[in-house]
mmCIF file of C-alpha atoms in Angstrom:
data_model
loop_
_atom_site.group_PDB
_atom_site.id
_atom_site.type_symbol
_atom_site.label_atom_id
_atom_site.label_comp_id
_atom_site.label_asym_id
_atom_site.label_seq_id
_atom_site.Cartn_x
_atom_site.Cartn_y
_atom_site.Cartn_z
ATOM 1 C CA UNK M 1 -12.262 24.404 47.448
ATOM 2 C CA UNK M 2 -14.076 24.881 44.492
ATOM 3 C CA UNK M 3 -11.401 26.922 42.505
ATOM 4 C CA UNK M 4 -8.751 24.195 43.395
ATOM 5 C CA UNK M 5 -11.067 21.430 42.058
ATOM 6 C CA UNK M 6 -11.546 23.133 38.825
ATOM 7 C CA UNK M 7 -7.896 23.839 38.376
ATOM 8 C CA UNK M 8 -7.065 19.967 39.307
ATOM 9 C CA UNK M 9 -9.626 19.129 36.563
ATOM 10 C CA UNK M 10 -7.959 21.541 34.163
ATOM 11 C CA UNK M 11 -4.598 20.284 34.928
ATOM 12 C CA UNK M 12 -5.662 16.704 33.960
ATOM 13 C CA UNK M 13 -7.424 17.409 30.715
ATOM 14 C CA UNK M 14 -4.386 17.814 28.731
ATOM 15 C CA UNK M 15 -3.106 14.361 30.174
ATOM 16 C CA UNK M 16 -6.629 12.763 29.392
ATOM 17 C CA UNK M 17 -6.363 14.174 25.755
ATOM 18 C CA UNK M 18 -2.601 13.054 25.300
ATOM 19 C CA UNK M 19 -3.670 9.374 26.103
ATOM 20 C CA UNK M 20 -6.505 9.346 23.780
ATOM 21 C CA UNK M 21 -4.365 10.571 21.048
ATOM 22 C CA UNK M 22 -1.759 8.004 21.616
ATOM 23 C CA UNK M 23 -4.372 5.188 21.915
ATOM 24 C CA UNK M 24 -6.070 6.349 18.656
ATOM 25 C CA UNK M 25 -2.445 6.422 16.981
ATOM 26 C CA UNK M 26 -1.528 2.939 18.048
ATOM 27 C CA UNK M 27 -4.993 2.131 16.608
ATOM 28 C CA UNK M 28 -4.079 3.864 13.469
ATOM 29 C CA UNK M 29 -0.492 2.124 13.173
ATOM 30 C CA UNK M 30 -2.168 -1.091 13.367
ATOM 31 C CA UNK M 31 -4.818 -0.651 10.453
ATOM 32 C CA UNK M 32 -2.108 1.435 8.018
ATOM 33 C CA UNK M 33 0.520 -1.377 8.391
ATOM 34 C CA UNK M 34 -1.661 -4.461 8.237
ATOM 35 C CA UNK M 35 -2.918 -3.103 5.112
ATOM 36 C CA UNK M 36 0.091 -2.038 3.938
ATOM 37 C CA UNK M 37 2.110 -5.447 4.099
ATOM 38 C CA UNK M 38 -0.663 -7.837 3.818
ATOM 39 C CA UNK M 39 0.864 -9.058 0.784
ATOM 40 C CA UNK M 40 4.562 -9.534 1.718
ATOM 41 C CA UNK M 41 3.631 -13.273 3.355
ATOM 42 C CA UNK M 42 1.812 -14.159 0.330
ATOM 43 C CA UNK M 43 4.729 -13.226 -2.047
ATOM 44 C CA UNK M 44 5.659 -16.832 -2.694
ATOM 45 C CA UNK M 45 2.130 -18.157 -3.224
ATOM 46 C CA UNK M 46 1.749 -15.065 -5.811
ATOM 47 C CA UNK M 47 4.907 -16.152 -7.686
ATOM 48 C CA UNK M 48 3.389 -19.815 -7.792
ATOM 49 C CA UNK M 49 -0.007 -18.710 -8.717
ATOM 50 C CA UNK M 50 0.779 -16.488 -11.238
ATOM 51 C CA UNK M 51 3.827 -17.744 -12.407
ATOM 52 C CA UNK M 52 6.297 -14.771 -11.985
ATOM 53 C CA UNK M 53 9.595 -14.571 -10.439
ATOM 54 C CA UNK M 54 10.065 -13.193 -6.929
ATOM 55 C CA UNK M 55 11.121 -9.513 -7.787
ATOM 56 C CA UNK M 56 7.684 -9.518 -9.944
ATOM 57 C CA UNK M 57 5.725 -10.619 -7.157
ATOM 58 C CA UNK M 58 7.674 -7.997 -4.817
ATOM 59 C CA UNK M 59 5.738 -5.227 -6.793
ATOM 60 C CA UNK M 60 2.678 -6.034 -4.666
ATOM 61 C CA UNK M 61 4.703 -4.665 -1.676
ATOM 62 C CA UNK M 62 6.537 -2.139 -3.488
ATOM 63 C CA UNK M 63 3.688 -0.325 -5.510
ATOM 64 C CA UNK M 64 1.781 0.375 -2.568
ATOM 65 C CA UNK M 65 4.808 1.952 -1.008
ATOM 66 C CA UNK M 66 6.064 3.860 -3.813
ATOM 67 C CA UNK M 67 2.451 5.337 -4.744
ATOM 68 C CA UNK M 68 1.877 6.157 -0.722
ATOM 69 C CA UNK M 69 5.391 7.910 -0.943
ATOM 70 C CA UNK M 70 4.194 10.165 -3.838
ATOM 71 C CA UNK M 71 1.244 10.913 -2.120
ATOM 72 C CA UNK M 72 2.613 11.825 1.227
ATOM 73 C CA UNK M 73 3.166 15.496 0.565
ATOM 74 C CA UNK M 74 -0.147 16.268 -1.105
ATOM 75 C CA UNK M 75 -1.784 14.455 1.724
ATOM 76 C CA UNK M 76 0.324 16.843 4.069
ATOM 77 C CA UNK M 77 -1.021 19.612 1.950
ATOM 78 C CA UNK M 78 -4.824 18.442 2.455
ATOM 79 C CA UNK M 79 -4.258 17.943 5.939
ATOM 80 C CA UNK M 80 -3.260 21.605 6.655
ATOM 81 C CA UNK M 81 -6.439 22.902 4.832
ATOM 82 C CA UNK M 82 -9.093 20.448 6.185
ATOM 83 C CA UNK M 83 -7.413 19.167 9.153
ATOM 84 C CA UNK M 84 -5.219 16.166 10.433
ATOM 85 C CA UNK M 85 -8.053 14.320 11.689
ATOM 86 C CA UNK M 86 -10.158 14.230 8.676
ATOM 87 C CA UNK M 87 -7.510 13.147 6.604
ATOM 88 C CA UNK M 88 -6.163 10.328 8.624
ATOM 89 C CA UNK M 89 -9.903 9.013 9.260
ATOM 90 C CA UNK M 90 -10.744 9.183 5.410
ATOM 91 C CA UNK M 91 -7.414 7.657 4.211
ATOM 92 C CA UNK M 92 -8.091 4.676 6.729
ATOM 93 C CA UNK M 93 -11.622 3.840 5.533
ATOM 94 C CA UNK M 94 -10.610 4.196 1.613
ATOM 95 C CA UNK M 95 -7.862 1.920 2.202
ATOM 96 C CA UNK M 96 -10.192 -0.519 4.013
ATOM 97 C CA UNK M 97 -12.582 -0.686 1.247
ATOM 98 C CA UNK M 98 -9.881 -1.297 -1.315
ATOM 99 C CA UNK M 99 -8.380 -4.232 0.482
ATOM 100 C CA UNK M 100 -11.646 -6.046 0.591
ATOM 101 C CA UNK M 101 -11.580 -5.881 -3.267
ATOM 102 C CA UNK M 102 -7.986 -7.508 -3.347
ATOM 103 C CA UNK M 103 -9.018 -10.926 -3.195
ATOM 104 C CA UNK M 104 -11.402 -10.636 -6.178
ATOM 105 C CA UNK M 105 -8.291 -9.873 -8.359
ATOM 106 C CA UNK M 106 -8.487 -12.339 -11.273
ATOM 107 C CA UNK M 107 -5.131 -11.396 -12.757
ATOM 108 C CA UNK M 108 -1.710 -10.054 -11.087
ATOM 109 C CA UNK M 109 -2.355 -6.753 -13.083
ATOM 110 C CA UNK M 110 -5.445 -6.350 -11.620
ATOM 111 C CA UNK M 111 -3.709 -6.870 -8.085
ATOM 112 C CA UNK M 112 -1.096 -4.730 -8.611
ATOM 113 C CA UNK M 113 -3.361 -1.935 -9.919
ATOM 114 C CA UNK M 114 -5.554 -2.194 -6.808
ATOM 115 C CA UNK M 115 -2.491 -2.250 -4.253
ATOM 116 C CA UNK M 116 -1.160 1.188 -6.242
ATOM 117 C CA UNK M 117 -4.306 2.817 -5.461
ATOM 118 C CA UNK M 118 -4.375 1.586 -2.104
ATOM 119 C CA UNK M 119 -1.147 2.808 -1.300
ATOM 120 C CA UNK M 120 -2.200 6.434 -2.319
ATOM 121 C CA UNK M 121 -5.142 6.011 0.085
ATOM 122 C CA UNK M 122 -2.971 4.743 2.921
ATOM 123 C CA UNK M 123 -0.862 7.837 2.785
ATOM 124 C CA UNK M 124 -3.021 10.215 4.643
ATOM 125 C CA UNK M 125 -2.005 8.486 8.120
ATOM 126 C CA UNK M 126 1.546 8.198 7.692
ATOM 127 C CA UNK M 127 1.721 11.941 6.131
ATOM 128 C CA UNK M 128 -0.134 13.417 9.198
ATOM 129 C CA UNK M 129 0.700 10.930 11.959
ATOM 130 C CA UNK M 130 3.974 12.597 12.928
ATOM 131 C CA UNK M 131 2.520 16.239 12.653
ATOM 132 C CA UNK M 132 -0.595 15.597 14.487
ATOM 133 C CA UNK M 133 1.200 13.945 17.411
ATOM 134 C CA UNK M 134 3.809 16.863 17.704
ATOM 135 C CA UNK M 135 0.790 19.435 17.609
ATOM 136 C CA UNK M 136 -0.715 17.467 20.469
ATOM 137 C CA UNK M 137 1.606 16.174 22.587
ATOM 138 C CA UNK M 138 4.146 18.026 24.788
ATOM 139 C CA UNK M 139 7.723 18.088 23.661
ATOM 140 C CA UNK M 140 8.751 16.039 26.783
ATOM 141 C CA UNK M 141 6.704 13.166 26.083
ATOM 142 C CA UNK M 142 6.908 13.340 22.374
ATOM 143 C CA UNK M 143 9.626 10.560 22.087
ATOM 144 C CA UNK M 144 7.422 8.092 24.382
ATOM 145 C CA UNK M 145 4.205 8.852 22.238
ATOM 146 C CA UNK M 146 6.011 8.630 18.913
ATOM 147 C CA UNK M 147 7.190 5.011 20.551
ATOM 148 C CA UNK M 148 3.419 3.783 20.937
ATOM 149 C CA UNK M 149 2.292 4.992 17.430
ATOM 150 C CA UNK M 150 5.477 3.354 15.975
ATOM 151 C CA UNK M 151 4.564 0.164 18.239
ATOM 152 C CA UNK M 152 1.266 0.020 16.923
ATOM 153 C CA UNK M 153 2.594 -0.166 13.427
ATOM 154 C CA UNK M 154 5.107 -2.881 14.417
ATOM 155 C CA UNK M 155 1.893 -4.765 15.630
ATOM 156 C CA UNK M 156 0.069 -3.762 12.780
ATOM 157 C CA UNK M 157 3.085 -5.059 10.364
ATOM 158 C CA UNK M 158 2.885 -8.192 12.156
ATOM 159 C CA UNK M 159 -0.739 -9.169 11.965
ATOM 160 C CA UNK M 160 -0.568 -7.791 8.178
ATOM 161 C CA UNK M 161 2.104 -10.531 7.613
ATOM 162 C CA UNK M 162 1.243 -13.481 9.982
ATOM 163 C CA UNK M 163 -2.643 -13.405 9.712
ATOM 164 C CA UNK M 164 -2.529 -14.275 5.827
ATOM 165 C CA UNK M 165 0.564 -16.501 6.707
ATOM 166 C CA UNK M 166 -1.357 -18.842 8.902
ATOM 167 C CA UNK M 167 -4.071 -18.657 6.498
ATOM 168 C CA UNK M 168 -1.916 -20.151 3.945
ATOM 169 C CA UNK M 169 -1.852 -23.490 5.791
ATOM 170 C CA UNK M 170 -5.763 -24.265 5.124
ATOM 171 C CA UNK M 171 -6.698 -22.005 2.256
ATOM 172 C CA UNK M 172 -5.447 -20.217 -0.728
ATOM 173 C CA UNK M 173 -4.131 -16.804 -0.879
ATOM 174 C CA UNK M 174 -7.285 -15.299 -1.830
ATOM 175 C CA UNK M 175 -8.807 -16.034 1.351
ATOM 176 C CA UNK M 176 -5.702 -15.059 3.362
ATOM 177 C CA UNK M 177 -5.971 -11.851 1.865
ATOM 178 C CA UNK M 178 -9.544 -11.766 2.834
ATOM 179 C CA UNK M 179 -8.794 -12.431 6.460
ATOM 180 C CA UNK M 180 -6.406 -9.678 6.927
ATOM 181 C CA UNK M 181 -8.609 -7.143 5.079
ATOM 182 C CA UNK M 182 -11.334 -7.839 7.352
ATOM 183 C CA UNK M 183 -9.109 -7.192 10.256
ATOM 184 C CA UNK M 184 -7.861 -3.979 9.042
ATOM 185 C CA UNK M 185 -11.487 -2.772 8.818
ATOM 186 C CA UNK M 186 -12.197 -3.679 12.227
ATOM 187 C CA UNK M 187 -9.245 -1.502 13.370
ATOM 188 C CA UNK M 188 -10.256 1.120 11.373
ATOM 189 C CA UNK M 189 -13.169 1.261 12.801
ATOM 190 C CA UNK M 190 -11.788 1.399 16.018
ATOM 191 C CA UNK M 191 -9.247 4.179 15.181
ATOM 192 C CA UNK M 192 -12.169 6.515 13.647
ATOM 193 C CA UNK M 193 -14.240 6.124 16.750
ATOM 194 C CA UNK M 194 -11.216 6.782 19.218
ATOM 195 C CA UNK M 195 -9.611 9.364 17.427
ATOM 196 C CA UNK M 196 -9.885 12.826 19.395
ATOM 197 C CA UNK M 197 -10.540 16.482 17.677
ATOM 198 C CA UNK M 198 -7.200 18.259 17.376
ATOM 199 C CA UNK M 199 -6.460 20.896 19.683
ATOM 200 C CA UNK M 200 -3.084 22.276 18.575
ATOM 201 C CA UNK M 201 -3.873 22.602 14.788
ATOM 202 C CA UNK M 202 -4.267 25.702 13.068
ATOM 203 C CA UNK M 203 -5.427 25.547 9.495
ATOM 204 C CA UNK M 204 -2.805 27.207 7.135
ATOM 205 C CA UNK M 205 -3.587 26.461 3.438
ATOM 206 C CA UNK M 206 -0.600 27.894 1.426
ATOM 207 C CA UNK M 207 -0.311 28.263 -2.540
ATOM 208 C CA UNK M 208 2.170 25.975 -4.700
ATOM 209 C CA UNK M 209 4.781 28.774 -4.572
ATOM 210 C CA UNK M 210 4.490 28.937 -0.742
ATOM 211 C CA UNK M 211 4.691 25.359 -0.361
ATOM 212 C CA UNK M 212 7.869 24.663 -2.570
ATOM 213 C CA UNK M 213 9.424 27.247 -0.470
ATOM 214 C CA UNK M 214 8.582 25.786 2.394
ATOM 215 C CA UNK M 215 9.702 22.239 1.619
ATOM 216 C CA UNK M 216 12.801 23.928 0.340
ATOM 217 C CA UNK M 217 13.583 25.409 3.678
ATOM 218 C CA UNK M 218 13.260 22.071 5.380
ATOM 219 C CA UNK M 219 15.901 20.731 2.846
ATOM 220 C CA UNK M 220 18.170 23.180 3.628
ATOM 221 C CA UNK M 221 18.661 22.123 7.235
ATOM 222 C CA UNK M 222 21.373 19.730 7.328
ATOM 223 C CA UNK M 223 20.169 17.890 10.264
ATOM 224 C CA UNK M 224 16.743 17.207 8.835
ATOM 225 C CA UNK M 225 18.537 16.266 5.415
ATOM 226 C CA UNK M 226 20.090 13.554 6.922
ATOM 227 C CA UNK M 227 17.394 12.238 8.654
ATOM 228 C CA UNK M 228 15.680 12.191 5.321
ATOM 229 C CA UNK M 229 18.148 10.051 3.768
ATOM 230 C CA UNK M 230 18.745 8.046 6.795
ATOM 231 C CA UNK M 231 15.238 7.167 6.614
ATOM 232 C CA UNK M 232 15.334 6.386 2.941
ATOM 233 C CA UNK M 233 18.217 3.581 3.509
ATOM 234 C CA UNK M 234 16.522 2.365 6.763
ATOM 235 C CA UNK M 235 13.403 1.535 5.292
ATOM 236 C CA UNK M 236 14.765 0.163 2.036
ATOM 237 C CA UNK M 237 17.250 -2.365 3.856
ATOM 238 C CA UNK M 238 14.175 -3.682 6.289
ATOM 239 C CA UNK M 239 11.834 -4.376 3.264
ATOM 240 C CA UNK M 240 14.353 -5.522 1.469
ATOM 241 C CA UNK M 241 15.179 -8.379 3.938
ATOM 242 C CA UNK M 242 11.221 -9.408 4.695
ATOM 243 C CA UNK M 243 10.480 -9.229 0.844
ATOM 244 C CA UNK M 244 12.654 -12.205 0.203
ATOM 245 C CA UNK M 245 13.029 -14.076 3.723
ATOM 246 C CA UNK M 246 9.744 -15.756 2.848
ATOM 247 C CA UNK M 247 11.685 -17.207 -0.604
ATOM 248 C CA UNK M 248 14.497 -18.183 1.377
ATOM 249 C CA UNK M 249 12.884 -20.159 4.276
ATOM 250 C CA UNK M 250 10.419 -21.763 1.917
ATOM 251 C CA UNK M 251 13.239 -23.470 -0.459
ATOM 252 C CA UNK M 252 16.312 -25.265 0.265
ATOM 253 C CA UNK M 253 18.152 -25.808 2.462
ATOM 254 C CA UNK M 254 14.972 -25.114 4.816
ATOM 255 C CA UNK M 255 11.848 -26.028 2.729
ATOM 256 C CA UNK M 256 9.506 -24.829 5.426
ATOM 257 C CA UNK M 257 5.933 -24.763 4.696
ATOM 258 C CA UNK M 258 4.818 -21.438 3.923
ATOM 259 C CA UNK M 259 2.555 -21.065 7.101
ATOM 260 C CA UNK M 260 5.576 -21.888 9.269
ATOM 261 C CA UNK M 261 7.736 -19.676 7.141
ATOM 262 C CA UNK M 262 5.551 -16.841 7.809
ATOM 263 C CA UNK M 263 5.293 -17.285 11.403
ATOM 264 C CA UNK M 264 8.914 -15.669 11.329
ATOM 265 C CA UNK M 265 7.211 -12.600 11.349
ATOM 266 C CA UNK M 266 6.221 -13.057 14.983
ATOM 267 C CA UNK M 267 9.688 -11.514 15.597
ATOM 268 C CA UNK M 268 7.843 -8.099 14.995
ATOM 269 C CA UNK M 269 7.058 -8.240 18.586
ATOM 270 C CA UNK M 270 10.696 -7.193 19.271
ATOM 271 C CA UNK M 271 9.946 -3.881 17.224
ATOM 272 C CA UNK M 272 7.015 -3.293 19.532
ATOM 273 C CA UNK M 273 9.203 -3.498 22.721
ATOM 274 C CA UNK M 274 12.053 -1.655 20.795
ATOM 275 C CA UNK M 275 9.928 1.325 19.886
ATOM 276 C CA UNK M 276 8.373 2.589 23.132
ATOM 277 C CA UNK M 277 11.806 1.813 24.977
ATOM 278 C CA UNK M 278 13.957 3.331 22.502
ATOM 279 C CA UNK M 279 11.677 6.585 22.366
ATOM 280 C CA UNK M 280 12.043 6.842 26.541
ATOM 281 C CA UNK M 281 15.829 6.338 26.132
ATOM 282 C CA UNK M 282 16.284 9.035 23.221
ATOM 283 C CA UNK M 283 13.810 11.587 25.457
ATOM 284 C CA UNK M 284 16.544 11.062 28.486
ATOM 285 C CA UNK M 285 20.086 10.159 27.012
ATOM 286 C CA UNK M 286 19.607 12.180 23.750
ATOM 287 C CA UNK M 287 19.184 11.000 20.186
ATOM 288 C CA UNK M 288 22.629 10.184 18.621
ATOM 289 C CA UNK M 289 23.550 7.655 21.305
ATOM 290 C CA UNK M 290 20.375 5.478 20.824
ATOM 291 C CA UNK M 291 20.216 5.914 17.045
ATOM 292 C CA UNK M 292 23.962 4.626 16.602
ATOM 293 C CA UNK M 293 23.477 1.653 18.919
ATOM 294 C CA UNK M 294 20.325 0.867 16.835
ATOM 295 C CA UNK M 295 22.220 0.795 13.645
ATOM 296 C CA UNK M 296 24.876 -1.123 15.109
ATOM 297 C CA UNK M 297 22.156 -3.726 16.189
ATOM 298 C CA UNK M 298 20.958 -3.751 12.501
ATOM 299 C CA UNK M 299 24.308 -4.576 10.907
ATOM 300 C CA UNK M 300 24.986 -7.262 13.404
ATOM 301 C CA UNK M 301 21.634 -8.805 13.021
ATOM 302 C CA UNK M 302 21.805 -9.074 8.931
ATOM 303 C CA UNK M 303 25.256 -10.627 9.518
ATOM 304 C CA UNK M 304 24.108 -13.211 11.762
ATOM 305 C CA UNK M 305 21.470 -14.253 8.935
ATOM 306 C CA UNK M 306 24.213 -15.459 6.485
ATOM 307 C CA UNK M 307 24.825 -18.919 7.854
ATOM 308 C CA UNK M 308 22.079 -21.569 6.671
ATOM 309 C CA UNK M 309 21.201 -22.638 9.945
ATOM 310 C CA UNK M 310 17.619 -21.786 10.865
ATOM 311 C CA UNK M 311 18.379 -20.592 14.454
ATOM 312 C CA UNK M 312 20.831 -18.282 13.273
ATOM 313 C CA UNK M 313 18.543 -16.544 10.808
ATOM 314 C CA UNK M 314 15.793 -16.324 13.310
ATOM 315 C CA UNK M 315 18.410 -14.787 15.937
ATOM 316 C CA UNK M 316 19.622 -12.078 12.994
ATOM 317 C CA UNK M 317 16.138 -11.082 12.105
ATOM 318 C CA UNK M 318 15.381 -10.622 15.576
ATOM 319 C CA UNK M 319 18.371 -8.164 16.115
ATOM 320 C CA UNK M 320 17.812 -6.476 12.830
ATOM 321 C CA UNK M 321 14.115 -5.944 13.546
ATOM 322 C CA UNK M 322 14.774 -4.620 17.236
ATOM 323 C CA UNK M 323 17.608 -2.441 16.117
ATOM 324 C CA UNK M 324 15.210 -0.892 12.456
ATOM 325 C CA UNK M 325 12.238 -0.062 15.064
ATOM 326 C CA UNK M 326 14.327 1.464 17.812
ATOM 327 C CA UNK M 327 16.412 3.573 14.729
ATOM 328 C CA UNK M 328 13.049 4.618 13.399
ATOM 329 C CA UNK M 329 11.601 5.714 16.520
ATOM 330 C CA UNK M 330 14.617 7.969 17.395
ATOM 331 C CA UNK M 331 15.112 9.591 13.637
ATOM 332 C CA UNK M 332 11.158 10.044 13.381
ATOM 333 C CA UNK M 333 11.131 12.077 16.877
ATOM 334 C CA UNK M 334 14.457 13.705 16.202
ATOM 335 C CA UNK M 335 12.491 15.345 12.931
ATOM 336 C CA UNK M 336 9.603 16.771 15.436
ATOM 337 C CA UNK M 337 12.612 18.066 17.532
ATOM 338 C CA UNK M 338 14.407 19.904 14.645
ATOM 339 C CA UNK M 339 11.337 21.205 12.823
ATOM 340 C CA UNK M 340 9.744 24.537 13.210
ATOM 341 C CA UNK M 341 7.615 23.533 10.277
ATOM 342 C CA UNK M 342 6.815 19.834 11.313
ATOM 343 C CA UNK M 343 4.119 19.147 9.053
ATOM 344 C CA UNK M 344 6.386 19.941 5.868
ATOM 345 C CA UNK M 345 9.534 17.902 7.864
ATOM 346 C CA UNK M 346 7.594 15.168 8.754
ATOM 347 C CA UNK M 347 5.978 14.650 5.266
ATOM 348 C CA UNK M 348 9.362 14.818 3.609
ATOM 349 C CA UNK M 349 10.764 12.203 6.139
ATOM 350 C CA UNK M 350 7.952 9.833 5.229
ATOM 351 C CA UNK M 351 8.312 10.606 1.782
ATOM 352 C CA UNK M 352 12.008 9.415 1.732
ATOM 353 C CA UNK M 353 10.780 6.440 4.198
ATOM 354 C CA UNK M 354 8.461 4.923 1.859
ATOM 355 C CA UNK M 355 10.365 5.591 -1.258
ATOM 356 C CA UNK M 356 13.154 3.713 0.118
ATOM 357 C CA UNK M 357 10.479 0.928 0.674
ATOM 358 C CA UNK M 358 9.630 1.155 -3.162
ATOM 359 C CA UNK M 359 12.980 1.700 -4.938
ATOM 360 C CA UNK M 360 15.482 -0.435 -2.675
ATOM 361 C CA UNK M 361 12.793 -3.075 -1.835
ATOM 362 C CA UNK M 362 12.400 -3.651 -5.802
ATOM 363 C CA UNK M 363 16.012 -3.046 -6.619
ATOM 364 C CA UNK M 364 17.398 -5.706 -3.986
ATOM 365 C CA UNK M 365 15.328 -8.392 -5.876
ATOM 366 C CA UNK M 366 18.060 -8.182 -8.442
ATOM 367 C CA UNK M 367 20.799 -8.619 -5.954
ATOM 368 C CA UNK M 368 18.852 -11.731 -4.444
ATOM 369 C CA UNK M 369 18.623 -13.138 -7.778
ATOM 370 C CA UNK M 370 22.023 -12.798 -8.782
ATOM 371 C CA UNK M 371 23.759 -13.470 -5.626
ATOM 372 C CA UNK M 372 21.024 -15.314 -3.409
ATOM 373 C CA UNK M 373 20.610 -14.570 0.170
ATOM 374 C CA UNK M 374 24.674 -13.425 0.113
ATOM 375 C CA UNK M 375 23.794 -10.943 -2.658
ATOM 376 C CA UNK M 376 20.613 -9.540 -0.695
ATOM 377 C CA UNK M 377 23.275 -9.344 2.245
ATOM 378 C CA UNK M 378 25.843 -7.410 0.220
ATOM 379 C CA UNK M 379 23.306 -4.854 -1.013
ATOM 380 C CA UNK M 380 21.917 -4.346 2.711
ATOM 381 C CA UNK M 381 25.516 -3.842 4.137
ATOM 382 C CA UNK M 382 26.309 -1.071 1.654
ATOM 383 C CA UNK M 383 23.122 0.405 2.676
ATOM 384 C CA UNK M 384 24.465 0.466 6.299
ATOM 385 C CA UNK M 385 28.008 1.993 4.963
ATOM 386 C CA UNK M 386 25.906 5.167 3.542
ATOM 387 C CA UNK M 387 23.611 5.229 6.878
ATOM 388 C CA UNK M 388 26.738 5.287 9.142
ATOM 389 C CA UNK M 389 27.914 8.593 6.700
ATOM 390 C CA UNK M 390 24.749 10.338 7.375
ATOM 391 C CA UNK M 391 24.758 9.267 11.244
ATOM 392 C CA UNK M 392 28.339 10.826 11.264
ATOM 393 C CA UNK M 393 26.868 14.105 9.735
ATOM 394 C CA UNK M 394 24.237 14.077 11.972
ATOM 395 C CA UNK M 395 26.446 13.609 14.814
ATOM 396 C CA UNK M 396 29.194 16.061 14.232
ATOM 397 C CA UNK M 397 27.465 18.789 12.311
ATOM 398 C CA UNK M 398 25.687 19.659 15.520
ATOM 399 C CA UNK M 399 22.114 18.544 14.154
ATOM 400 C CA UNK M 400 20.743 19.316 18.058
ATOM 401 C CA UNK M 401 21.866 22.795 17.723
ATOM 402 C CA UNK M 402 18.297 24.124 17.037
ATOM 403 C CA UNK M 403 15.184 23.791 14.948
ATOM 404 C CA UNK M 404 14.857 24.263 11.084
ATOM 405 C CA UNK M 405 14.218 27.991 9.700
ATOM 406 C CA UNK M 406 11.275 29.111 10.931
ATOM 407 C CA UNK M 407 8.397 29.031 8.546
ATOM 408 C CA UNK M 408 6.106 32.405 7.753
ATOM 409 C CA UNK M 409 2.716 32.017 9.374
ATOM 410 C CA UNK M 410 0.282 30.234 6.846
ATOM 411 C CA UNK M 411 2.602 28.353 4.449
ATOM 412 C CA UNK M 412 2.973 24.864 6.572
ATOM 413 C CA UNK M 413 1.472 21.881 4.278
#
C-alpha cells in the first residue's frame, strides 16, 4: 500500500511542477508585455506633449523592441551559464525599476533613452521563456503551455495599453505611465515568487566560436529559417497596425477622445482566447493547418479595417488580433518541436520577432505619413504576401520531417 501511494505521489509531482511553471510564465507574460507596450496607447499624447510627428513618437515603442531584439541572443547565452530562472527574474526586476523612472523624463530624448535601456532589460524573459517551457513541459503539453504563456502576454499587452489609455481621461501621460509601471512591478513580484526552479536545465556554457556554429546550424534548417522569417513579418505587421490605430481613431472622421480610443485595446482579449485554443488545436491537428487559418484571418481583418466606419474598424482589428496570436502560438510551438537546440532556436525566433517590431513598426510610419490608413494597409498586405511564401515553404518543404541538426553537448546558448 505504501509503495503504491509513493508511486502515485511521484507520478503527480511532474504535473504539479508543470502547473507551477505554466502559472509563473503566465505572470511573466503579464509583466513583460505590459512594460514593453506601456507607451503605445500614449503615442498621440507624446506627439502633442513634445510636438513631434507620429513616426518620431513611435520610437518609444520601436526602440524598446529593437534593443530587446539585440539583447535576445546575449540573454540566451547568459541563461545557459547561470540558469533560466535567474535571468528571467533579474530581467523582470530591472525592467520594472526602469519603468518607474519613465514618468520623470523631462524630454522625449530622455524618455527614448530609458525605453531603449528598458528593452535590453526586458530581453531576458522572452529570450528564455520558450526554452524554459520546452525543458520543463512534456512534448505532448508544450503547445498548450505555450498558449497559456502567450495568453499572459496578450493580457499584459492589453493592460500595458489599456491602463494608461484610461488614465489619460483624467490625467497626463506621466501619471498614466506611472499607473502601468506600478502594475508591472506588482506582477513582477508575483512572477518571482511563483517561478519554480528548473528541473530540465543543464548548464552548457559555450565560447563565441561554438555559439556562432550553434546558431548557424539552426539557420541552415529550412523549416526553422522560414519560421524566423515569419516571426519578423507577423510581429512587424501587428505592431504597425496598433502603433497608428490610435492616431486614426483620435483624428477625423472618428475624433474619439484618447481614453475612448485606447479602450479598443480590450480586443486583445480575443488574442488571449486564440492563444490557448490555437495551441491545443496545433497539438491535435498539426501546425500547418492552424497556421494557415490564422494567417488568413489576419489578412481578412486588415482588409475589413479600410472603410471609415467604426464598427468595421473594430471588427477588423478583432479578426486581425485573433489571427495574430493564433499564428504566433503555433509558430513558436513549432520552433520548439523542430529544434534540437531549443535555446538557440528560440533566441533566433524571438530576435526576428522583435526585430520585426522595431524595423517594420518604424518603417510603416512612412507608409502612414504618405498614404494614411490606406498606405498602412498596403504596407501590411505586402507583408502578408511574403508571409504566404514562407508558409508555402514550411508546408511543402516538409518542415515537420524532423528536428534540426543535433547540437554537440556543451554548445547550447
